[in-house]
């Protein structure tokens, strides 16, 4: 059997990693400013993370959701406290797409309606409704295109209100900082306006924090920069630091009857241990504050590079926009300068998503490498 040819692959085979350094099978070290696509939040092989998972594995790795799992309760409590989202119920699942799928389904159940509003250049995953709400024709099959979705630009609140007034909208789903799209953000005024319009018209506001959440933006959730309180919040990626785990934070006002939400592996003991370890490290090492400060440092340093047309993003969810397409630059950064970075749907944007515990010295090395690659 061969592997399904899903991704264009760089010729790098990582075999070990520590912090933000990834080592390949030839012993070559790479600096990871991509975090495996915003997944590595506390650095690779963090000792506390390893110990927490190993200890859990020695006790019990999995049992079904038909019995009590105190780790899920501990996780919900800790997550509520650290994110300051206490009035929510937590449902644990396995991927960002699955979290969004459940969020959209809940919104439709709650309202009895089915049209979704999403935004231009959105990315919400590759499953049924999640991919329908993703602004990419090429990855939507006829099945997905049956879902009614309206894509709107950021910052046109009149268009938003007109769509909502049609009366058939169940949910608006929004990335506070677009990841795959290329780091675009709604203005705070627009975000607050759509939250207000949604509330007035009983449309469920879903914040997709799969990429921007878990401290990456410098606050626990990126919407917290804008004084918003969504009805549903979806999380994944950095939550498990590489362990497949995701979640849906559902405001208490939204009902979910027994059996509506469920998945065999969701919230298993190992997933809970991994997520708890991430939260413990985030708290102990003040990673949200570090993400904030290092983000500012990055944005200032980027201004010194003449080829950078524009900087984008917040905290450690960052983008550098160039006049040229960045595919060749990314290749050069990997092959010649041993630096992992990300791309975006906007081909002019280089995406930077390092672990939240990087240092100024790491950033300085990043900029040295970038300058060399650009010269
Ligand atoms: N939402 C956002 C904002 C994402 O960036 C992604 C992944 N790139 C997803 C959802 C889908 O997550 P997953 O790949 O875990 O299904």
CSV table of C-alpha atoms and ligand atoms in Angstrom, one decimal:
chain,number,residue,atom,x,y,z
A,1,UNK,CA,0.0,0.0,0.0
A,2,UNK,CA,1.1,3.6,-0.7
A,3,UNK,CA,0.3,6.7,1.3
A,4,UNK,CA,-2.5,8.8,0.0
A,5,UNK,CA,-0.8,11.8,-1.7
A,6,UNK,CA,-2.4,14.6,0.4
A,7,UNK,CA,0.4,17.1,1.0
A,8,UNK,CA,3.4,18.4,-0.9
A,9,UNK,CA,6.2,17.2,1.3
A,10,UNK,CA,9.5,18.9,2.1
A,11,UNK,CA,12.3,16.5,2.2
A,12,UNK,CA,12.7,16.5,6.0
A,13,UNK,CA,12.1,13.5,8.3
A,14,UNK,CA,11.9,14.6,11.9
A,15,UNK,CA,12.8,12.0,14.4
A,16,UNK,CA,13.2,13.9,17.6
A,17,UNK,CA,12.5,17.4,19.0
A,18,UNK,CA,13.1,19.5,22.1
A,19,UNK,CA,11.6,22.9,22.7
A,20,UNK,CA,11.5,24.6,19.3
A,21,UNK,CA,14.3,22.5,17.9
A,22,UNK,CA,13.4,19.6,15.6
A,23,UNK,CA,16.1,17.1,14.5
A,24,UNK,CA,15.8,15.0,11.4
A,25,UNK,CA,17.0,11.5,10.6
A,26,UNK,CA,20.3,12.9,9.3
A,27,UNK,CA,21.0,14.8,12.6
A,28,UNK,CA,20.2,18.2,11.1
A,29,UNK,CA,18.5,20.6,13.5
A,30,UNK,CA,15.6,22.9,12.4
A,31,UNK,CA,14.1,25.8,14.3
A,32,UNK,CA,10.4,25.4,14.5
A,33,UNK,CA,8.5,28.6,13.9
A,34,UNK,CA,5.5,26.7,12.5
A,35,UNK,CA,4.7,24.5,15.5
A,36,UNK,CA,3.4,21.8,13.3
A,37,UNK,CA,0.7,24.2,12.2
A,38,UNK,CA,0.0,26.0,15.5
A,39,UNK,CA,-0.2,22.8,17.4
A,40,UNK,CA,3.0,22.9,19.5
A,41,UNK,CA,2.1,25.3,22.2
A,42,UNK,CA,4.5,24.5,25.1
A,43,UNK,CA,7.4,23.3,23.0
A,44,UNK,CA,8.2,19.8,21.9
A,45,UNK,CA,8.8,17.1,24.5
A,46,UNK,CA,8.2,19.4,27.5
A,47,UNK,CA,9.3,17.4,30.6
A,48,UNK,CA,6.1,18.1,32.6
A,49,UNK,CA,4.0,17.1,29.5
A,50,UNK,CA,5.8,13.8,29.1
A,51,UNK,CA,5.6,12.9,32.8
A,52,UNK,CA,1.9,13.8,33.0
A,53,UNK,CA,1.1,11.6,30.0
A,54,UNK,CA,3.4,8.7,31.1
A,55,UNK,CA,2.0,8.7,34.7
A,56,UNK,CA,-1.5,8.6,33.2
A,57,UNK,CA,-0.7,5.8,30.8
A,58,UNK,CA,0.6,3.8,33.8
A,59,UNK,CA,-2.8,4.2,35.5
A,60,UNK,CA,-5.4,4.1,32.8
A,61,UNK,CA,-5.2,5.5,29.2
A,62,UNK,CA,-8.8,5.0,28.1
A,63,UNK,CA,-12.3,4.0,29.2
A,64,UNK,CA,-15.5,4.9,27.5
A,65,UNK,CA,-17.7,7.9,28.3
A,66,UNK,CA,-20.2,5.5,29.9
A,67,UNK,CA,-18.4,5.9,33.3
A,68,UNK,CA,-17.2,8.9,35.4
A,69,UNK,CA,-13.9,10.5,34.4
A,70,UNK,CA,-12.8,12.9,37.0
A,71,UNK,CA,-10.0,14.2,34.7
A,72,UNK,CA,-12.7,15.7,32.4
A,73,UNK,CA,-14.2,17.5,35.4
A,74,UNK,CA,-10.7,18.8,36.5
A,75,UNK,CA,-10.0,19.9,32.9
A,76,UNK,CA,-13.4,21.8,32.6
A,77,UNK,CA,-12.7,23.5,35.9
A,78,UNK,CA,-9.2,24.5,35.1
A,79,UNK,CA,-10.1,25.6,31.6
A,80,UNK,CA,-12.9,27.7,32.8
A,81,UNK,CA,-10.7,29.4,35.4
A,82,UNK,CA,-7.7,30.1,33.0
A,83,UNK,CA,-9.9,31.3,30.1
A,84,UNK,CA,-12.3,33.2,32.4
A,85,UNK,CA,-15.2,31.4,30.6
A,86,UNK,CA,-17.0,30.0,33.5
A,87,UNK,CA,-20.6,29.9,32.3
A,88,UNK,CA,-20.0,27.2,29.7
A,89,UNK,CA,-20.3,23.5,29.4
A,90,UNK,CA,-17.4,21.6,27.9
A,91,UNK,CA,-17.7,18.8,25.3
A,92,UNK,CA,-14.5,17.0,24.5
A,93,UNK,CA,-13.8,15.6,21.0
A,94,UNK,CA,-10.8,14.9,18.8
A,95,UNK,CA,-10.2,17.5,16.1
A,96,UNK,CA,-10.9,21.1,15.1
A,97,UNK,CA,-13.2,20.1,12.3
A,98,UNK,CA,-15.2,17.8,14.7
A,99,UNK,CA,-15.5,20.7,17.2
A,100,UNK,CA,-16.9,23.0,14.5
A,101,UNK,CA,-19.2,20.3,13.2
A,102,UNK,CA,-20.7,19.9,16.6
A,103,UNK,CA,-20.9,23.7,17.2
A,104,UNK,CA,-22.8,24.2,13.9
A,105,UNK,CA,-25.1,21.2,14.7
A,106,UNK,CA,-25.9,22.6,18.1
A,107,UNK,CA,-26.7,26.0,16.7
A,108,UNK,CA,-29.0,24.5,14.2
A,109,UNK,CA,-30.8,22.4,16.9
A,110,UNK,CA,-31.1,25.4,19.2
A,111,UNK,CA,-32.6,27.7,16.5
A,112,UNK,CA,-34.4,25.2,14.3
A,113,UNK,CA,-32.7,27.0,11.4
A,114,UNK,CA,-30.0,25.9,9.0
A,115,UNK,CA,-28.2,28.7,7.1
A,116,UNK,CA,-24.7,29.7,8.2
A,117,UNK,CA,-22.9,32.9,7.9
A,118,UNK,CA,-19.1,32.6,7.5
A,119,UNK,CA,-16.4,35.0,6.3
A,120,UNK,CA,-14.3,35.3,3.1
A,121,UNK,CA,-11.1,33.3,3.3
A,122,UNK,CA,-12.4,31.3,6.3
A,123,UNK,CA,-11.1,27.9,7.3
A,124,UNK,CA,-13.1,25.7,9.6
A,125,UNK,CA,-12.0,22.1,8.7
A,126,UNK,CA,-12.7,19.5,6.1
A,127,UNK,CA,-15.8,17.6,7.4
A,128,UNK,CA,-19.4,18.1,6.3
A,129,UNK,CA,-20.6,21.5,7.7
A,130,UNK,CA,-17.2,22.7,8.7
A,131,UNK,CA,-15.9,22.4,5.1
A,132,UNK,CA,-19.1,24.0,3.8
A,133,UNK,CA,-18.3,27.0,6.0
A,134,UNK,CA,-14.8,27.1,4.6
A,135,UNK,CA,-14.3,29.5,1.8
A,136,UNK,CA,-12.6,27.2,-0.6
A,137,UNK,CA,-14.6,25.8,-3.5
A,138,UNK,CA,-12.0,23.3,-4.4
A,139,UNK,CA,-12.3,21.3,-1.2
A,140,UNK,CA,-16.2,21.3,-1.2
A,141,UNK,CA,-17.9,18.3,-2.8
A,142,UNK,CA,-21.5,18.5,-4.1
A,143,UNK,CA,-22.6,17.0,-0.8
A,144,UNK,CA,-21.1,19.9,1.2
A,145,UNK,CA,-22.4,22.5,-1.3
A,146,UNK,CA,-25.9,21.5,-0.3
A,147,UNK,CA,-25.3,23.3,3.0
A,148,UNK,CA,-26.6,26.9,2.8
A,149,UNK,CA,-23.6,29.2,3.6
A,150,UNK,CA,-23.2,32.9,2.9
A,151,UNK,CA,-19.7,34.2,2.9
A,152,UNK,CA,-19.4,37.9,3.9
A,153,UNK,CA,-16.4,40.2,4.0
A,154,UNK,CA,-15.1,41.4,7.4
A,155,UNK,CA,-16.2,44.9,8.5
A,156,UNK,CA,-19.5,45.2,6.5
A,157,UNK,CA,-22.0,45.2,9.3
A,158,UNK,CA,-24.9,46.3,6.9
A,159,UNK,CA,-24.4,43.2,4.7
A,160,UNK,CA,-24.3,41.1,7.9
A,161,UNK,CA,-27.5,42.6,9.2
A,162,UNK,CA,-29.3,42.2,5.9
A,163,UNK,CA,-28.4,38.5,5.8
A,164,UNK,CA,-29.5,37.9,9.4
A,165,UNK,CA,-32.8,39.7,8.8
A,166,UNK,CA,-33.7,37.1,6.1
A,167,UNK,CA,-34.6,35.0,9.2
A,168,UNK,CA,-33.1,31.6,8.3
A,169,UNK,CA,-29.7,31.9,9.8
A,170,UNK,CA,-28.7,29.6,12.7
A,171,UNK,CA,-25.1,30.6,13.2
A,172,UNK,CA,-22.3,32.9,12.4
A,173,UNK,CA,-18.9,31.3,12.6
A,174,UNK,CA,-15.8,33.5,12.8
A,175,UNK,CA,-12.1,33.1,13.3
A,176,UNK,CA,-11.0,36.1,15.4
A,177,UNK,CA,-7.6,36.0,13.6
A,178,UNK,CA,-7.8,34.0,10.4
A,179,UNK,CA,-5.2,31.3,10.3
A,180,UNK,CA,-5.2,29.4,7.0
A,181,UNK,CA,-6.6,32.5,5.2
A,182,UNK,CA,-3.6,34.7,6.0
A,183,UNK,CA,-4.0,36.5,9.4
A,184,UNK,CA,-6.8,38.9,8.6
A,185,UNK,CA,-8.9,40.1,11.5
A,186,UNK,CA,-12.3,41.8,11.9
A,187,UNK,CA,-12.2,45.2,13.6
A,188,UNK,CA,-13.3,45.3,17.2
A,189,UNK,CA,-16.3,47.5,16.3
A,190,UNK,CA,-17.4,45.1,13.6
A,191,UNK,CA,-17.0,42.1,15.8
A,192,UNK,CA,-19.0,43.8,18.6
A,193,UNK,CA,-21.7,44.8,16.1
A,194,UNK,CA,-22.2,41.3,14.7
A,195,UNK,CA,-22.3,39.9,18.3
A,196,UNK,CA,-25.1,42.4,19.1
A,197,UNK,CA,-27.0,41.7,15.9
A,198,UNK,CA,-26.7,38.0,16.4
A,199,UNK,CA,-28.0,38.3,20.0
A,200,UNK,CA,-31.0,40.4,18.9
A,201,UNK,CA,-31.9,37.9,16.2
A,202,UNK,CA,-31.2,34.7,18.1
A,203,UNK,CA,-28.3,33.7,15.8
A,204,UNK,CA,-25.6,31.7,17.6
A,205,UNK,CA,-22.2,33.3,17.5
A,206,UNK,CA,-19.5,30.6,17.2
A,207,UNK,CA,-15.9,31.7,17.7
A,208,UNK,CA,-13.5,29.3,16.1
A,209,UNK,CA,-10.5,29.5,18.3
A,210,UNK,CA,-9.0,26.3,17.0
A,211,UNK,CA,-5.9,28.1,15.9
A,212,UNK,CA,-6.0,31.5,17.7
A,213,UNK,CA,-7.0,30.1,21.1
A,214,UNK,CA,-5.2,28.6,24.1
A,215,UNK,CA,-3.0,31.6,24.7
A,216,UNK,CA,-1.6,32.0,21.2
A,217,UNK,CA,-2.8,35.5,20.7
A,218,UNK,CA,-1.5,36.7,24.1
A,219,UNK,CA,-4.9,36.3,25.7
A,220,UNK,CA,-6.5,32.9,26.4
A,221,UNK,CA,-8.9,33.5,23.5
A,222,UNK,CA,-8.4,36.0,20.7
A,223,UNK,CA,-11.9,37.3,21.0
A,224,UNK,CA,-11.0,38.6,24.4
A,225,UNK,CA,-9.0,41.3,22.8
A,226,UNK,CA,-12.4,42.7,21.6
A,227,UNK,CA,-14.6,42.3,24.7
A,228,UNK,CA,-16.8,39.7,23.0
A,229,UNK,CA,-18.6,36.8,24.6
A,230,UNK,CA,-19.5,34.1,22.0
A,231,UNK,CA,-22.3,31.6,22.5
A,232,UNK,CA,-20.0,28.7,21.5
A,233,UNK,CA,-16.2,28.5,21.3
A,234,UNK,CA,-14.3,25.7,19.6
A,235,UNK,CA,-10.7,24.7,20.5
A,236,UNK,CA,-8.1,22.2,19.3
A,237,UNK,CA,-4.6,22.4,18.0
A,238,UNK,CA,-2.5,24.0,20.8
A,239,UNK,CA,-4.8,22.4,23.4
A,240,UNK,CA,-3.0,19.0,23.3
A,241,UNK,CA,0.5,20.2,22.1
A,242,UNK,CA,0.3,17.3,19.6
A,243,UNK,CA,-2.0,15.0,21.4
A,244,UNK,CA,-5.2,14.8,19.3
A,245,UNK,CA,-7.8,16.5,21.5
A,246,UNK,CA,-10.4,19.2,20.9
A,247,UNK,CA,-13.4,20.8,22.6
A,248,UNK,CA,-16.6,22.8,22.3
A,249,UNK,CA,-17.3,25.4,25.0
A,250,UNK,CA,-21.1,25.8,25.0
A,251,UNK,CA,-22.8,28.6,26.9
A,252,UNK,CA,-25.1,27.4,29.6
A,253,UNK,CA,-28.1,29.0,27.8
A,254,UNK,CA,-27.7,26.5,25.0
A,255,UNK,CA,-29.3,23.1,25.6
A,256,UNK,CA,-27.8,19.8,24.4
A,257,UNK,CA,-30.0,16.8,25.1
A,258,UNK,CA,-28.5,13.4,25.9
A,259,UNK,CA,-27.0,11.7,22.9
A,260,UNK,CA,-26.8,14.8,20.7
A,261,UNK,CA,-23.1,15.1,21.4
A,262,UNK,CA,-20.8,12.2,21.6
A,263,UNK,CA,-17.7,10.5,20.2
A,264,UNK,CA,-15.9,7.3,21.4
A,265,UNK,CA,-12.5,8.8,22.0
A,266,UNK,CA,-13.5,12.2,23.1
A,267,UNK,CA,-12.1,13.3,26.5
A,268,UNK,CA,-10.2,10.0,27.1
A,269,UNK,CA,-7.8,9.9,30.0
A,270,UNK,CA,-4.7,10.5,28.0
A,271,UNK,CA,-6.2,13.4,26.1
A,272,UNK,CA,-7.2,15.0,29.4
A,273,UNK,CA,-3.8,14.4,30.9
A,274,UNK,CA,-2.1,16.0,27.9
A,275,UNK,CA,-4.4,19.0,28.0
A,276,UNK,CA,-4.1,19.5,31.8
A,277,UNK,CA,-0.3,19.4,31.3
A,278,UNK,CA,-0.5,22.1,28.7
A,279,UNK,CA,-2.6,24.3,31.0
A,280,UNK,CA,-0.3,23.7,34.0
A,281,UNK,CA,2.7,24.7,31.9
A,282,UNK,CA,0.9,27.7,30.5
A,283,UNK,CA,0.1,28.9,34.0
A,284,UNK,CA,3.4,28.1,35.6
A,285,UNK,CA,5.6,29.6,32.8
A,286,UNK,CA,3.3,32.6,32.2
A,287,UNK,CA,3.0,31.7,28.5
A,288,UNK,CA,0.2,34.0,27.6
A,289,UNK,CA,2.3,37.0,28.8
A,290,UNK,CA,5.3,35.6,26.9
A,291,UNK,CA,3.2,35.3,23.7
A,292,UNK,CA,2.1,38.9,24.1
A,293,UNK,CA,5.6,40.3,24.7
A,294,UNK,CA,7.3,38.2,22.1
A,295,UNK,CA,4.6,39.1,19.6
A,296,UNK,CA,5.3,42.8,20.2
A,297,UNK,CA,9.1,42.1,19.9
A,298,UNK,CA,8.5,40.3,16.6
A,299,UNK,CA,6.3,43.1,15.1
A,300,UNK,CA,8.9,45.7,16.0
A,301,UNK,CA,11.8,43.7,14.6
A,302,UNK,CA,9.9,43.0,11.4
A,303,UNK,CA,9.6,46.7,10.7
A,304,UNK,CA,13.4,46.7,10.2
A,305,UNK,CA,13.1,44.4,7.2
A,306,UNK,CA,12.5,46.5,4.0
A,307,UNK,CA,11.0,43.7,2.0
A,308,UNK,CA,8.2,43.2,4.6
A,309,UNK,CA,5.2,45.1,3.2
A,310,UNK,CA,2.9,44.6,6.2
A,311,UNK,CA,2.9,42.8,9.5
A,312,UNK,CA,-0.2,41.0,10.7
A,313,UNK,CA,-1.5,39.1,13.7
A,314,UNK,CA,-1.2,39.2,17.5
A,315,UNK,CA,0.8,37.4,20.1
A,316,UNK,CA,2.5,34.4,18.5
A,317,UNK,CA,0.0,34.1,15.6
A,318,UNK,CA,1.8,36.3,13.2
A,319,UNK,CA,2.2,37.0,9.5
A,320,UNK,CA,4.6,38.8,7.3
A,321,UNK,CA,3.2,40.1,4.0
A,322,UNK,CA,5.6,40.5,1.0
A,323,UNK,CA,5.1,41.8,-2.5
A,324,UNK,CA,6.0,38.4,-3.9
A,325,UNK,CA,4.6,34.9,-3.3
A,326,UNK,CA,6.4,33.2,-0.4
A,327,UNK,CA,6.5,29.5,-1.5
A,328,UNK,CA,10.2,29.8,-2.7
A,329,UNK,CA,11.2,31.7,0.4
A,330,UNK,CA,9.7,29.0,2.6
A,331,UNK,CA,11.6,26.4,0.7
A,332,UNK,CA,14.8,28.3,1.0
A,333,UNK,CA,14.2,28.9,4.8
A,334,UNK,CA,13.8,25.1,5.3
A,335,UNK,CA,16.5,23.8,2.9
A,336,UNK,CA,19.2,26.4,3.4
A,337,UNK,CA,18.5,28.0,6.8
A,338,UNK,CA,16.8,25.1,8.6
A,339,UNK,CA,13.8,27.1,9.7
A,340,UNK,CA,10.2,25.9,9.6
A,341,UNK,CA,7.6,28.6,8.8
A,342,UNK,CA,4.0,28.4,7.4
A,343,UNK,CA,2.2,29.6,4.3
A,344,UNK,CA,-1.4,30.8,3.9
A,345,UNK,CA,-4.2,30.9,1.3
A,346,UNK,CA,-2.9,34.4,0.7
A,347,UNK,CA,0.2,33.3,-1.1
A,348,UNK,CA,2.1,36.6,-0.1
A,349,UNK,CA,1.9,35.8,3.6
A,350,UNK,CA,4.5,34.0,5.6
A,351,UNK,CA,2.9,32.5,8.7
A,352,UNK,CA,4.7,32.4,12.1
A,353,UNK,CA,3.4,30.1,14.8
A,354,UNK,CA,6.1,29.1,17.2
A,355,UNK,CA,5.6,27.5,20.7
A,356,UNK,CA,4.5,30.0,23.3
A,357,UNK,CA,7.7,29.7,25.4
A,358,UNK,CA,10.2,30.9,22.8
A,359,UNK,CA,12.7,33.5,23.9
A,360,UNK,CA,14.0,36.8,22.4
A,361,UNK,CA,17.2,35.0,21.5
A,362,UNK,CA,15.1,32.5,19.4
A,363,UNK,CA,13.4,35.4,17.7
A,364,UNK,CA,16.8,37.1,16.9
A,365,UNK,CA,18.0,33.9,15.3
A,366,UNK,CA,14.7,33.8,13.3
A,367,UNK,CA,15.3,37.3,11.9
A,368,UNK,CA,19.0,36.6,11.2
A,369,UNK,CA,17.9,33.6,9.1
A,370,UNK,CA,15.1,35.5,7.4
A,371,UNK,CA,17.4,38.4,6.5
A,372,UNK,CA,19.9,35.9,5.0
A,373,UNK,CA,17.3,34.2,3.0
A,374,UNK,CA,16.0,37.5,1.6
A,375,UNK,CA,19.4,38.9,0.7
B,1,LIG,N1,-10.5,25.8,12.4
B,1,LIG,C1,-9.3,26.5,12.2
B,1,LIG,C2,-9.3,28.0,12.5
B,1,LIG,C3,-8.2,25.9,11.7
B,1,LIG,O1,-7.1,26.6,11.5
B,1,LIG,C4,-8.2,24.5,11.5
B,1,LIG,C5,-7.0,23.7,11.1
B,1,LIG,N2,-6.1,24.4,10.3
B,1,LIG,C6,-9.4,23.8,11.8
B,1,LIG,C7,-10.5,24.5,12.2
B,1,LIG,C8,-9.5,22.3,11.5
B,1,LIG,O2,-8.9,21.6,12.5
B,1,LIG,P1,-8.5,20.1,12.4
B,1,LIG,O3,-7.4,20.0,11.3
B,1,LIG,O4,-8.0,19.7,13.7
B,1,LIG,O5,-9.7,19.4,12.0
